[in-house]
Tab-separated table of C-alpha atoms in Angstrom:
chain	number	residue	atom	x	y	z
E	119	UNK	CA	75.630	35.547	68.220
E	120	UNK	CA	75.312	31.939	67.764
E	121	UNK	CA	75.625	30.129	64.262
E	122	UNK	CA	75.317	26.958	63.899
E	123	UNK	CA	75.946	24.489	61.352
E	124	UNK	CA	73.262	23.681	60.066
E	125	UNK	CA	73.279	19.696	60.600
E	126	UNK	CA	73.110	20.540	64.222
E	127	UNK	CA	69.584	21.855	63.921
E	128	UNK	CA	68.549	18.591	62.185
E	129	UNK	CA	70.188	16.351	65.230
E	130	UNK	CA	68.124	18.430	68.279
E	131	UNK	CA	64.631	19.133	66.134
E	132	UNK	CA	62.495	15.558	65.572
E	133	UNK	CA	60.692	17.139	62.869
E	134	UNK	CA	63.163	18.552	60.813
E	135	UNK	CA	65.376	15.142	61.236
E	136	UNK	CA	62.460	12.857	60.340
E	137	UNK	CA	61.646	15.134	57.559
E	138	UNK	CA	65.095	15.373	56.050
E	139	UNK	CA	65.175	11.627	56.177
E	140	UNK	CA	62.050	11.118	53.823
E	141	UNK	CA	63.763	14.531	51.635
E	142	UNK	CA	66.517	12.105	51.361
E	143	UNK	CA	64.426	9.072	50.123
E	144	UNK	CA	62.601	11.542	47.446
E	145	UNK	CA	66.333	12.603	46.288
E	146	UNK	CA	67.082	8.970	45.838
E	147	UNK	CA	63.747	8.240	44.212
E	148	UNK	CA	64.369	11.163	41.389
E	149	UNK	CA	68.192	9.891	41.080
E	150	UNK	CA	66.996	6.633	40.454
E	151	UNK	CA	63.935	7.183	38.156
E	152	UNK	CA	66.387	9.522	36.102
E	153	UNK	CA	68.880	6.917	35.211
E	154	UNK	CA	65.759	4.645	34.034
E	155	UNK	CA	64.958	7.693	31.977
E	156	UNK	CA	67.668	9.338	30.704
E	157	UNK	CA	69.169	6.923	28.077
E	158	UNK	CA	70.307	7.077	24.721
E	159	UNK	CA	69.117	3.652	22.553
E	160	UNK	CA	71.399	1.159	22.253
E	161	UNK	CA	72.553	1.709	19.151
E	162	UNK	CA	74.271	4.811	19.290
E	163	UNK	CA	77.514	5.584	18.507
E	164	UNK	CA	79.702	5.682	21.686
E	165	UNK	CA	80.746	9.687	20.750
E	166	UNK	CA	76.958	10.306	20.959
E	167	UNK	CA	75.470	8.654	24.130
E	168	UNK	CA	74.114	10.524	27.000
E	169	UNK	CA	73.480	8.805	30.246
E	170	UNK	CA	72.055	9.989	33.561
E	171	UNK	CA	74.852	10.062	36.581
E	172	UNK	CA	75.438	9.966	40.068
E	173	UNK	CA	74.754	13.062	42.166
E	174	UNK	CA	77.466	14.228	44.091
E	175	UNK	CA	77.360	12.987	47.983
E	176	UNK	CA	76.835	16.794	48.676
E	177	UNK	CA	73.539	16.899	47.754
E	178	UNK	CA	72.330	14.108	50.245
E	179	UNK	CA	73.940	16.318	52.982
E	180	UNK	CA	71.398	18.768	55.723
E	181	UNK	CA	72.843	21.804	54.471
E	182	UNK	CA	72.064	21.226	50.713
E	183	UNK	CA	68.576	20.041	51.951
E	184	UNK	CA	67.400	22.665	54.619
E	185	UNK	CA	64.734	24.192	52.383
E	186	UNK	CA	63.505	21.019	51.340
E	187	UNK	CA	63.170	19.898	54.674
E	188	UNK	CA	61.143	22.502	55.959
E	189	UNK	CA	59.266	22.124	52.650
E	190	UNK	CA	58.820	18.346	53.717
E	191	UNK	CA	57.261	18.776	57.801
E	192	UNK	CA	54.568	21.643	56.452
E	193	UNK	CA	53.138	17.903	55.523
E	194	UNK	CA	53.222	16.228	58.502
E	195	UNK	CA	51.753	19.924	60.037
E	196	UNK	CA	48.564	19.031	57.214
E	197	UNK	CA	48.102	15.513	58.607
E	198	UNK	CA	48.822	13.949	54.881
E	199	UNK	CA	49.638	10.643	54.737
E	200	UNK	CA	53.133	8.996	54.200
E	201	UNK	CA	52.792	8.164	50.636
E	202	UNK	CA	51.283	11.726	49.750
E	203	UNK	CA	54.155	13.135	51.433
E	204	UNK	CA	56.534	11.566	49.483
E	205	UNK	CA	54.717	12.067	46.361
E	206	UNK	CA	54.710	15.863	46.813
E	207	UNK	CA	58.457	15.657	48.140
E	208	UNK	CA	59.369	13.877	44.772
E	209	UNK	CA	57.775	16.895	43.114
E	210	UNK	CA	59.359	19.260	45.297
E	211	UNK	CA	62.563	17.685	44.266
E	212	UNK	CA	61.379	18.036	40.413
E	213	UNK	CA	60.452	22.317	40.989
E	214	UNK	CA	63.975	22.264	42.069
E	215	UNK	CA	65.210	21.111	38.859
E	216	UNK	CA	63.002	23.147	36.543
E	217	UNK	CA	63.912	26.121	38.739
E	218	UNK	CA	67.368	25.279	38.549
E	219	UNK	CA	68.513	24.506	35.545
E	220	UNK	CA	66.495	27.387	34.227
E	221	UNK	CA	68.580	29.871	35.988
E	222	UNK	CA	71.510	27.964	34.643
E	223	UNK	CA	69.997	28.818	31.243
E	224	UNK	CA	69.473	32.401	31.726
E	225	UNK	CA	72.101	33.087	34.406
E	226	UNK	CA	74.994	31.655	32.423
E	227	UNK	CA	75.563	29.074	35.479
E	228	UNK	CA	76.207	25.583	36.317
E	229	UNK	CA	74.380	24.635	39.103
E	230	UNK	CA	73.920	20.849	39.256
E	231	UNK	CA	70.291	19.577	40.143
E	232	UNK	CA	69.957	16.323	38.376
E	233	UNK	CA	73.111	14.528	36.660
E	234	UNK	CA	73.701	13.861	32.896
E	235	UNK	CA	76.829	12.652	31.817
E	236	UNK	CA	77.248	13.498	28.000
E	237	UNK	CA	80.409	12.954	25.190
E	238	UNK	CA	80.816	16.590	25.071
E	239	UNK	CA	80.981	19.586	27.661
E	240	UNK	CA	77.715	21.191	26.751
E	241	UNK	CA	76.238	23.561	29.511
E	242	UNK	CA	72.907	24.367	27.578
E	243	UNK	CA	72.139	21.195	26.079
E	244	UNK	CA	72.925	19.661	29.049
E	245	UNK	CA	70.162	21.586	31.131
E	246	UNK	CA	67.347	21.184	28.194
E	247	UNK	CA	68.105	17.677	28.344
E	248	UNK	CA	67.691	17.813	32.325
E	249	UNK	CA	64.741	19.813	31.873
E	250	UNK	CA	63.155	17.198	29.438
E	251	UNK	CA	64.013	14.488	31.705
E	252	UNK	CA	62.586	15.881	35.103
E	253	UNK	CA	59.097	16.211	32.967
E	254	UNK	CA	59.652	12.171	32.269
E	255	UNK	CA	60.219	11.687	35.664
E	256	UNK	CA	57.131	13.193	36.844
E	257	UNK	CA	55.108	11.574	34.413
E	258	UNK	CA	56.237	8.353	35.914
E	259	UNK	CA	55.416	9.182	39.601
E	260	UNK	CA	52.062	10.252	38.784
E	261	UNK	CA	51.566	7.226	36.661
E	262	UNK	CA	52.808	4.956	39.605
E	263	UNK	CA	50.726	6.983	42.361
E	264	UNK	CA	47.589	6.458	39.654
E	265	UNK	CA	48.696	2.401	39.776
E	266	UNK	CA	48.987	2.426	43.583
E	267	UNK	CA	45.991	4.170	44.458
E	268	UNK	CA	47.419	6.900	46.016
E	269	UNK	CA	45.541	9.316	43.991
E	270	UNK	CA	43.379	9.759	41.338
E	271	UNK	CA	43.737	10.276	37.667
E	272	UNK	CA	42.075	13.117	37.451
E	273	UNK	CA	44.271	14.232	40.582
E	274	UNK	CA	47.258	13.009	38.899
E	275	UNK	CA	45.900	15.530	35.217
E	276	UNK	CA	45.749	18.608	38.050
E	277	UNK	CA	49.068	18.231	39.364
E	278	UNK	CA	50.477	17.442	36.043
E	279	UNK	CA	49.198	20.727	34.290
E	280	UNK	CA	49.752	22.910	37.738
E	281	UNK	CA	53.276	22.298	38.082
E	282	UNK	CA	53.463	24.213	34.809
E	283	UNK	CA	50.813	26.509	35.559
E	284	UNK	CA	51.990	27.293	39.229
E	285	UNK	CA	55.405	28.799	37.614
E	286	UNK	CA	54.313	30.881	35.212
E	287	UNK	CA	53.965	34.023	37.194
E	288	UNK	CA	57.220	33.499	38.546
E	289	UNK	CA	58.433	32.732	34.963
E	290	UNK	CA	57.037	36.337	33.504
E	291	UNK	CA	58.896	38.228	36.042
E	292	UNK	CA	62.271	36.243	34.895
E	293	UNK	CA	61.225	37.216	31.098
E	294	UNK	CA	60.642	41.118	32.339
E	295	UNK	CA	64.072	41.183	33.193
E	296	UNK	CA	65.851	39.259	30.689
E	297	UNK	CA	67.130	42.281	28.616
E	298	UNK	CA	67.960	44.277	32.271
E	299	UNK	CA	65.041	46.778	33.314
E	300	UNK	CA	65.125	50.425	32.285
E	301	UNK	CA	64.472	52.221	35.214
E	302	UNK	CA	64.551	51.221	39.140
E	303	UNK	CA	60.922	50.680	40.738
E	304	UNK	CA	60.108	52.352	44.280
E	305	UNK	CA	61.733	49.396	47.091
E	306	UNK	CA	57.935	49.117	48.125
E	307	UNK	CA	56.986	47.699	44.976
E	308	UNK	CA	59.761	45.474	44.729
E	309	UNK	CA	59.072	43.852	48.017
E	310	UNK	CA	55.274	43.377	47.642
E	311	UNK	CA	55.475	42.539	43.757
E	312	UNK	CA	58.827	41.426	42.089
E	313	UNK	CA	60.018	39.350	45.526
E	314	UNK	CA	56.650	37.986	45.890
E	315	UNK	CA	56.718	36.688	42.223
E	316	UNK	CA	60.458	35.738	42.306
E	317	UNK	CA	61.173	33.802	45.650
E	318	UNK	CA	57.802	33.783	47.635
E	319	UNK	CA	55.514	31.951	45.041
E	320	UNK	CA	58.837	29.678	44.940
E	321	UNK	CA	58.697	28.823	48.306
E	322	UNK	CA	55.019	28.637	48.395
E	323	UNK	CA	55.470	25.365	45.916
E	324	UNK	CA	54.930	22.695	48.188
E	325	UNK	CA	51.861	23.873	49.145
E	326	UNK	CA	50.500	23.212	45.669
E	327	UNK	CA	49.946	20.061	46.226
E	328	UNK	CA	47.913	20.029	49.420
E	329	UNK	CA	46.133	23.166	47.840
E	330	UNK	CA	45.011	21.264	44.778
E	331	UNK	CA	44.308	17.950	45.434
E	332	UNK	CA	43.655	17.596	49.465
E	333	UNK	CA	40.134	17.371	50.142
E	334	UNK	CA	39.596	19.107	53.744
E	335	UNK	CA	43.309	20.658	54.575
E	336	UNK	CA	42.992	22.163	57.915
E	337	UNK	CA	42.585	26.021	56.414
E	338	UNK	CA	44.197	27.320	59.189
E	339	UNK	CA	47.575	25.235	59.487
E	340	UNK	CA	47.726	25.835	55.602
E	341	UNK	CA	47.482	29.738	55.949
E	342	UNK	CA	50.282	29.422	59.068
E	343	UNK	CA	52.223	27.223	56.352
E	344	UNK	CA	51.554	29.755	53.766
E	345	UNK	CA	52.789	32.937	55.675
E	346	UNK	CA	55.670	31.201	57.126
E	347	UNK	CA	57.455	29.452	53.920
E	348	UNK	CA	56.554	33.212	52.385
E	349	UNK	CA	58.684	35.055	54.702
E	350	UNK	CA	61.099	33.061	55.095
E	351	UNK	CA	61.896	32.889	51.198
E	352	UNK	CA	61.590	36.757	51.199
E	353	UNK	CA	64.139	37.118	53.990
E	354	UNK	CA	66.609	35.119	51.874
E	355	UNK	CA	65.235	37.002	48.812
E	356	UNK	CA	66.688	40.113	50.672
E	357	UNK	CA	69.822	38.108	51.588
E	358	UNK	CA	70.482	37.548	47.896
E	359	UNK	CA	70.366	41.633	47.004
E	360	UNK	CA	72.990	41.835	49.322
E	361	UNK	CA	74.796	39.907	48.224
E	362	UNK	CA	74.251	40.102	44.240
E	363	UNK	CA	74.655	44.071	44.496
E	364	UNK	CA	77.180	44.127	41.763
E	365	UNK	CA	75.779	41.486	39.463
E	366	UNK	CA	72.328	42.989	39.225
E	367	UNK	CA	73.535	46.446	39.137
E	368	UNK	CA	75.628	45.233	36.052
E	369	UNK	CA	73.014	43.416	34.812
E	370	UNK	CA	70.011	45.734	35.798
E	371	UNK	CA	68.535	42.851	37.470
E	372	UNK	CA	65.447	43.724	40.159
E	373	UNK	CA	67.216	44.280	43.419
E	374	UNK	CA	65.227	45.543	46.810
E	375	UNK	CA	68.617	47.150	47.711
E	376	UNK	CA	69.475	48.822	44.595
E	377	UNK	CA	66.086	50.210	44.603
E	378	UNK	CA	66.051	52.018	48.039
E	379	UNK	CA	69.722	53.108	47.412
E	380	UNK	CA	68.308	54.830	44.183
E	381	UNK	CA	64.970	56.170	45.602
E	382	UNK	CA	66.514	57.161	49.213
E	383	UNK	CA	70.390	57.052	49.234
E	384	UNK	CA	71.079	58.625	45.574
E	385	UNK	CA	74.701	59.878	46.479
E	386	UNK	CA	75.235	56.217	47.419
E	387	UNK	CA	74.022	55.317	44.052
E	388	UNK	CA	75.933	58.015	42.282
E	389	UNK	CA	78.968	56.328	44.362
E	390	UNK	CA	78.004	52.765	42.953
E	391	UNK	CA	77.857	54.139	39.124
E	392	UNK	CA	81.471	55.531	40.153
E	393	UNK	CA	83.077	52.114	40.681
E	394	UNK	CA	81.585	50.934	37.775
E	395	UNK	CA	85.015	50.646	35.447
E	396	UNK	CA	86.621	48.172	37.881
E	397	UNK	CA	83.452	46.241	38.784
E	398	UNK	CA	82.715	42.714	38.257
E	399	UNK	CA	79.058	40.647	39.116
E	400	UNK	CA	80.885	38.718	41.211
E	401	UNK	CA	82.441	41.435	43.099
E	402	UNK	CA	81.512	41.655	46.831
E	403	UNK	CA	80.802	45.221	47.303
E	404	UNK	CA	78.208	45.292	50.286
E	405	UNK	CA	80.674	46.179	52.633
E	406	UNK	CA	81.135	49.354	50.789
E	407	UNK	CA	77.711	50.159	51.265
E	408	UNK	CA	77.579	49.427	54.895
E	409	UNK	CA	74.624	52.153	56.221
E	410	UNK	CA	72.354	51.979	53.060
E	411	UNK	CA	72.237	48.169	53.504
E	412	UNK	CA	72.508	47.086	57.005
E	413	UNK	CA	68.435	48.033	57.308
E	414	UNK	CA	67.828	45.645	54.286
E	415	UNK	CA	69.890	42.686	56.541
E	416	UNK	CA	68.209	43.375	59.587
E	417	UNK	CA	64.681	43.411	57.339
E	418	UNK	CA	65.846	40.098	56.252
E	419	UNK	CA	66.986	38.937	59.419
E	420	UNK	CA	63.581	39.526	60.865
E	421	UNK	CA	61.433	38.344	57.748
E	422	UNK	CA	63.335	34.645	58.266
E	423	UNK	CA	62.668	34.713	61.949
E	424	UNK	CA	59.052	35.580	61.345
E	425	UNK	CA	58.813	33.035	59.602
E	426	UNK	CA	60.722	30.026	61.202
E	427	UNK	CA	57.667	31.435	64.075
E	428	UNK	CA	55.099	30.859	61.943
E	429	UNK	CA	56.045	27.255	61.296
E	430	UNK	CA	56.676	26.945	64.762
E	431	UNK	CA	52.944	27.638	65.021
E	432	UNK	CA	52.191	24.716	63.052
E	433	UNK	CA	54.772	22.314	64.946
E	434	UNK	CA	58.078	22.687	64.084
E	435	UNK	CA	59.315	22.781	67.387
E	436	UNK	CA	62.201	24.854	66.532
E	437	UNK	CA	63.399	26.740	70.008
E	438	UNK	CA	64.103	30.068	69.866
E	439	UNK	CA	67.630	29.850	70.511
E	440	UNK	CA	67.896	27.672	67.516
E	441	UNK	CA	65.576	29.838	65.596
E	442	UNK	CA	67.740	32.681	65.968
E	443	UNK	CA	71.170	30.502	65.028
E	444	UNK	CA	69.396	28.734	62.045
E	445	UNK	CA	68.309	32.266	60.324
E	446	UNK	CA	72.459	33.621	61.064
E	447	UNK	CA	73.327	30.546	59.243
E	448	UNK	CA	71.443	31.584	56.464
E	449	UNK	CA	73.784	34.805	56.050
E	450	UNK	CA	76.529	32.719	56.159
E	451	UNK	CA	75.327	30.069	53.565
E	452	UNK	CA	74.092	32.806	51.492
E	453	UNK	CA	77.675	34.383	51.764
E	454	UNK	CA	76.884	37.696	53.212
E	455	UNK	CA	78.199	36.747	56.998
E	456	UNK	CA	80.038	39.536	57.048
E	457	UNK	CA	76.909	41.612	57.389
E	458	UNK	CA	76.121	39.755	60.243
E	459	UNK	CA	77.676	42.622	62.586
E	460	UNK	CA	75.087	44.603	61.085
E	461	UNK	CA	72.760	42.931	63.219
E	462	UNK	CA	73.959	44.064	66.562
C-alpha cells in the first residue's frame, strides 16, 4: 500500500495546492490581526504583560493544513469569489481556535492554535485569553469585509451570531460527557448521533458560510460538499477511537469502538476492564484488540475514501491512486499506522 507524505498530494493536485496557498494567506492574516489585538496597555508592569507571538513554522506546513485545505477548494467548487473565500478561510482558521483551545480546556492539553506569550506558564488562562482574542479577531474581519464591500452588515450580524450558534450542538455533546457517561450506547447510535455531533458538524463548518449568506449556491455542489467533508471527518472520527481506546475507556469518553466491543465482543471488554490496573490514556492498546477493531479501521478507511469521492465529484481532481495514499496517510498522522495491515 502506498502512503504518501502528505505534501506530495499538494505538489500533483492544482486544487489542493492553490487552495493551501490562500489557507496559508488566512493563517497569516489571523497571526497578524492577533498581534494587533492581543496587547496589554502600555503601562503595565513588565511581570504582567501578555503579548501575542509567532506561530511555530509548523503550522504553515501541508500536513498541519490538509483539512483546511480541503475546507478551502469546497469554495472554489461553489463558484465564490476570491475575497469571500478568504473571508470564510479566515473564519475557518478562527473555528479552529475556538475548537482548539476548548479541548485544551477540557482535555487537560496544550495544543497550540493561536500564540500568546505571557510572564507566567499558565495553560488555562492562556487558552481563555486565546479564546477572547479569536472573538476580537473576527470582529475585525467582519468589520473590514463591511468597509470593503464584500458583504453586508446584516451578513456580517449572521455570521457573527452563527459561528456561536453553529457550535452549540457540538458543544452539548462535549458537556454530556464531561463527568464520563454511565453506561455505553448501542455503536449504531454512536455513529449516527454522538460522531455526527462531535466531528461531522465540525467538518461541516465551512459550509456555514456559503449556507448562510450565499444567495443562489449551486444546491447540488453544496449537498456533494456536504456529504463529502461529513464522511471524511467521520472516518477520522473512527480513526481517533482507535486510537484513544485507553483514554476514553479511562475516562468513559463516547467511543464507536468501545461501544461495539461492549454490545458485540463483551469477553473482549471483560479483557479491557482486566488491564485496567496498569493502564494509562495514553497507552496504545489497539493492537491488543486486533479482531474487534480491524472492522472499525476498515469502516474508517472506507468512510474517508467515500468521501475524498464525493469531493472529487465537485472537482477536486484527486486520482484514485492518490485518493487511496492520502486516506493511509491519515492512519499514520492520526498514529494508528500500525492498523494499517488491518486493511489487507
Amino acid at each position: 500500500m502506498l502512503i504518501l507524505d502528505i505534501s506530495r498530494a499538494f505538489s500533483v493536485n492544482k486544487v489542493l495546492r492553490a487552495s493551501f496557498d490562500e489557507c496559508r494567506q488566512c493563517l497569516s492574516d489571523v497571526e497578524k490581526a492577533g498581534r494587533e489585538v492581543v496587547i496589554s496597555p502600555s503601562l503595565t508592569q513588565k511581570e504582567f504583560m501578555i503579548r501575542a507571538g509567532s506561530l511555530p513554522p509548523e503550522m504553515y506546513m501541508p500536513h498541519r493544513n490538509f483539512f483546511s485545505a480541503l475546507f478551502q477548494a469546497v469554495y472554489g467548487f461553489l463558484g465564490i469569489s476570491p475575497e469571500r473565500r478568504m473571508l470564510y478561510g479566515r473564519i475557518n482558521y478562527l473555528f479552529r481556535i475556538w475548537v482548539t483551545s476548548a479541548d485544551n480546556l477540557l482535555d487537560g492539553e496544550d495544543k497550540v492554535s493561536f500564540s500568546v506569550r505571557m510572564p507566567v506558564d499558565s495553560r488555562v488562562m492562556r487558552q481563555v485569553v486565546v479564546i477572547m482574542a479569536a472573538d476580537r479577531i473576527l470582529a475585525r474581519f467582519l468589520d473590514d469585509a463591511v468597509s470593503g464591500g464584500i458583504i453586508t452588515r446584516e451578513e456580517a450580524r449572521i455570521v457573527s451570531d452563527g459561528t456561536l450558534q453553529v457550535l452549540l450542538p457540538s458543544a452539548a455533546e462535549e458537556a454530556s460527557e464531561e463527568g464520563g457517561i454511565e453506561k455505553r450506547p448501542p455503536p449504531g447510535y454512536v455513529l449516527d448521533t454522538i460522531h455526527q455531533l462531535k466531528t461531522g458538524l465540525l467538518f461541516h463548518l465551512p459550509l456555514f458560510g456559503p449556507e448562510k449568506i450565499e444567495k443562489a449556491p449551486d444546491r447540488r455542489v453544496l449537498a456533494e460538499c456536504r456529504q463529502g467533508l461529513g464522511q471524511f471527518g467521520l472516518g477520522c472520527q473512527l480513526l481517533d477511537d482507535i486510537r484513544d481506546l485507553a483514554r476514553d475507556h479511562l475516562e468513559r469518553r463516547q467511543n464507536y469502538a468501545l461501544s461495539l466491543m461492549v454490545h458485540q465482543h463483551p469477553s473482549a471488554f471483560r479483557r479491557l476492564q482486566a488491564m485496567e490496573g496498569g493502564l494509562s490514556v495514553e497507552q496504545p492498546i489497539f493492537s491488543e484488540f486486533q479482531d474487534e477493531l480491524a472492522p472499525v479501521a476498515r469502516m474508517g478507511y472506507g468512510y474517508m475514501l467515500d468521501g475524498l469521492r464525493h469531493l472529487n465529484e465537485c472537482g477536486l481532481g484527486l486520482k484514485e491512486e492518490y485518493a487511496r495514499a492520502v486516506v493511509l496517510w491519515m492512519f499514520k498522522a492520526l498514529d494508528v499506522e500500525r492498523s494499517v495491515r488491518w486493511l489487507e
